[in-house]
mmCIF file of C-alpha atoms in Angstrom:
data_model
loop_
_atom_site.group_PDB
_atom_site.id
_atom_site.type_symbol
_atom_site.label_atom_id
_atom_site.label_comp_id
_atom_site.label_asym_id
_atom_site.label_seq_id
_atom_site.Cartn_x
_atom_site.Cartn_y
_atom_site.Cartn_z
ATOM 1 C CA MET A 2 91.863 78.621 114.213
ATOM 2 C CA LEU A 3 93.681 79.754 110.732
ATOM 3 C CA VAL A 4 94.869 77.537 107.906
ATOM 4 C CA ARG A 5 98.469 78.564 108.304
ATOM 5 C CA ASP A 6 97.955 76.932 111.797
ATOM 6 C CA ALA A 7 96.831 73.281 110.226
ATOM 7 C CA MET A 8 98.634 73.171 107.156
ATOM 8 C CA SER A 9 101.539 71.035 106.257
ATOM 9 C CA THR A 10 104.236 73.138 105.273
ATOM 10 C CA VAL A 11 106.660 70.941 103.399
ATOM 11 C CA VAL A 12 105.206 71.825 99.759
ATOM 12 C CA LEU A 13 106.342 68.897 97.120
ATOM 13 C CA THR A 14 107.435 71.079 93.567
ATOM 14 C CA ILE A 15 107.554 68.319 90.353
ATOM 15 C CA GLY A 16 107.362 69.385 86.906
ATOM 16 C CA PRO A 17 105.187 68.380 84.675
ATOM 17 C CA THR A 18 107.188 66.467 82.849
ATOM 18 C CA HIS A 19 107.558 64.032 85.691
ATOM 19 C CA THR A 20 106.243 61.086 85.186
ATOM 20 C CA LEU A 21 102.455 59.683 87.497
ATOM 21 C CA ARG A 22 105.047 56.500 88.806
ATOM 22 C CA GLN A 23 107.563 59.299 89.672
ATOM 23 C CA SER A 24 105.304 62.068 91.763
ATOM 24 C CA ALA A 25 104.012 58.873 93.868
ATOM 25 C CA GLN A 26 107.360 57.449 94.411
ATOM 26 C CA LEU A 27 107.927 61.668 95.150
ATOM 27 C CA MET A 28 104.501 62.176 97.272
ATOM 28 C CA ALA A 29 104.945 58.548 99.079
ATOM 29 C CA ALA A 30 108.031 59.582 100.660
ATOM 30 C CA ARG A 31 106.834 63.081 101.425
ATOM 31 C CA ARG A 32 103.969 60.595 102.787
ATOM 32 C CA VAL A 33 101.677 63.753 100.688
ATOM 33 C CA GLY A 34 98.727 63.639 99.105
ATOM 34 C CA ALA A 35 99.236 66.274 96.949
ATOM 35 C CA ALA A 36 101.890 67.952 94.617
ATOM 36 C CA VAL A 37 102.187 71.450 93.425
ATOM 37 C CA VAL A 38 102.757 71.014 90.290
ATOM 38 C CA LEU A 39 105.699 73.782 89.126
ATOM 39 C CA ASP A 40 104.710 74.359 85.056
ATOM 40 C CA THR A 41 107.927 77.339 84.391
ATOM 41 C CA GLU A 42 106.481 77.506 80.828
ATOM 42 C CA THR A 43 103.735 78.940 81.675
ATOM 43 C CA SER A 44 104.406 80.731 84.790
ATOM 44 C CA GLY A 45 101.294 78.269 85.881
ATOM 45 C CA LEU A 46 101.158 75.906 89.666
ATOM 46 C CA GLY A 47 98.325 73.202 89.213
ATOM 47 C CA ILE A 48 98.272 69.956 91.355
ATOM 48 C CA LEU A 49 98.508 67.082 91.749
ATOM 49 C CA THR A 50 96.128 64.421 94.154
ATOM 50 C CA GLU A 51 97.447 61.281 95.048
ATOM 51 C CA ARG A 52 93.283 60.708 93.472
ATOM 52 C CA ASP A 53 93.815 62.007 89.787
ATOM 53 C CA ILE A 54 96.509 59.197 89.823
ATOM 54 C CA LEU A 55 94.194 56.562 91.630
ATOM 55 C CA ILE A 56 92.134 57.231 88.695
ATOM 56 C CA SER A 57 94.642 57.117 85.498
ATOM 57 C CA ILE A 58 96.002 53.538 86.997
ATOM 58 C CA GLY A 59 92.690 52.595 88.045
ATOM 59 C CA GLY A 60 91.372 53.882 84.014
ATOM 60 C CA GLY A 61 94.307 51.230 82.540
ATOM 61 C CA GLN A 62 96.859 54.371 81.790
ATOM 62 C CA ASP A 63 100.432 53.379 82.013
ATOM 63 C CA PRO A 64 102.106 55.296 84.891
ATOM 64 C CA ASP A 65 105.325 55.024 83.297
ATOM 65 C CA VAL A 66 104.309 56.999 80.126
ATOM 66 C CA GLU A 67 101.443 59.303 81.479
ATOM 67 C CA LEU A 68 102.917 63.020 82.716
ATOM 68 C CA ALA A 69 101.916 64.849 85.704
ATOM 69 C CA GLY A 70 101.115 67.755 83.591
ATOM 70 C CA THR A 71 98.518 65.918 82.222
ATOM 71 C CA HIS A 72 96.848 65.349 84.815
ATOM 72 C CA THR A 73 96.829 68.661 86.686
ATOM 73 C CA THR A 74 94.280 70.033 88.486
ATOM 74 C CA THR A 75 95.118 74.418 86.372
ATOM 75 C CA GLU A 76 91.744 75.364 88.409
ATOM 76 C CA VAL A 77 92.956 75.608 90.969
ATOM 77 C CA VAL A 78 91.659 77.391 94.483
ATOM 78 C CA TYR A 79 94.276 79.036 96.813
ATOM 79 C CA ALA A 80 94.200 79.000 100.642
ATOM 80 C CA SER A 81 95.521 81.495 102.023
ATOM 81 C CA PRO A 82 96.828 80.861 105.379
ATOM 82 C CA VAL A 83 94.769 83.336 107.359
ATOM 83 C CA TRP A 84 91.913 82.290 106.247
ATOM 84 C CA THR A 85 89.987 80.185 108.826
ATOM 85 C CA LEU A 86 89.195 76.351 108.228
ATOM 86 C CA GLU A 87 86.009 77.548 108.292
ATOM 87 C CA GLU A 88 86.539 78.841 105.465
ATOM 88 C CA ALA A 89 88.852 76.744 103.874
ATOM 89 C CA ALA A 90 86.451 73.607 104.611
ATOM 90 C CA GLU A 91 83.498 75.202 102.554
ATOM 91 C CA ALA A 92 85.884 75.581 99.796
ATOM 92 C CA MET A 93 86.364 72.089 99.956
ATOM 93 C CA THR A 94 83.185 71.445 100.175
ATOM 94 C CA HIS A 95 82.165 73.672 96.886
ATOM 95 C CA GLY A 96 85.401 72.133 95.373
ATOM 96 C CA GLY A 97 84.756 68.463 96.077
ATOM 97 C CA PHE A 98 88.321 68.448 96.678
ATOM 98 C CA ARG A 99 90.470 67.949 99.837
ATOM 99 C CA HIS A 100 93.419 69.708 99.658
ATOM 100 C CA LEU A 101 94.416 73.447 98.995
ATOM 101 C CA ILE A 102 97.457 74.737 98.144
ATOM 102 C CA VAL A 103 98.548 77.827 100.940
ATOM 103 C CA CYS A 104 99.459 81.048 98.861
ATOM 104 C CA ASP A 105 101.224 83.840 101.040
ATOM 105 C CA ASP A 106 101.966 86.796 97.734
ATOM 106 C CA ARG A 107 101.417 84.299 95.274
ATOM 107 C CA GLU A 108 104.680 82.111 96.593
ATOM 108 C CA PRO A 109 103.056 78.252 97.754
ATOM 109 C CA VAL A 110 103.242 78.197 101.650
ATOM 110 C CA GLY A 111 101.515 74.890 102.235
ATOM 111 C CA ILE A 112 99.611 72.928 101.558
ATOM 112 C CA VAL A 113 96.414 72.202 103.570
ATOM 113 C CA SER A 114 94.329 68.898 103.726
ATOM 114 C CA VAL A 115 90.670 67.251 105.173
ATOM 115 C CA ARG A 116 92.878 66.016 107.456
ATOM 116 C CA ASP A 117 94.904 68.651 108.837
ATOM 117 C CA ILE A 118 91.197 70.054 109.473
ATOM 118 C CA ILE A 119 90.372 67.538 111.327
ATOM 119 C CA ARG A 120 93.894 66.905 112.826
ATOM 120 C CA CYS A 121 93.003 70.351 114.491
ATOM 121 C CA TRP A 122 89.145 70.608 115.468
ATOM 122 C CA ALA A 123 89.353 66.738 116.877
ATOM 123 C CA PRO A 124 89.057 67.134 120.451
ATOM 124 C CA ALA A 125 93.077 66.480 122.071
ATOM 125 C CA ARG A 126 93.306 62.655 123.072
ATOM 126 C CA ARG A 127 93.091 61.845 126.557
ATOM 127 C CA ARG A 128 94.281 59.757 128.622
ATOM 128 C CA PRO A 129 92.744 56.253 130.381
ATOM 129 C CA THR A 130 94.388 57.220 133.914
ATOM 130 C CA ALA A 131 94.579 54.402 136.249
ATOM 131 C CA LEU A 132 92.719 53.337 138.676
ATOM 132 C CA THR A 133 93.313 53.441 142.400
ATOM 133 C CA GLY A 134 91.571 50.668 145.121
#
């Protein structure tokens, strides 16, 4: 199975000047655990995850003051839609992260998470059948 089969095509894109509260609200509304941070001044892509927000708030920082750009990971490992899920899982394990931005021709087309991979690898649930007697 390939990354394109598992990835979410809902890509939340925010700017580096969004506050952490705004970022968290957008992520919660879209039910995603990460946002792509697009910095138009540097033409760079980064990623802000729910963990980044949690670390900031847990450290006593004000989510209404802290900006996404300050907490963005900019040294990002990108996945290709044609990677296998094993390749994506290996990259996540090696890098110690739970989300990969999926790029096709340098454009973000999705995000794949550990949860997406597990969903694909988990055996399909079987409905219990009623016993007839």
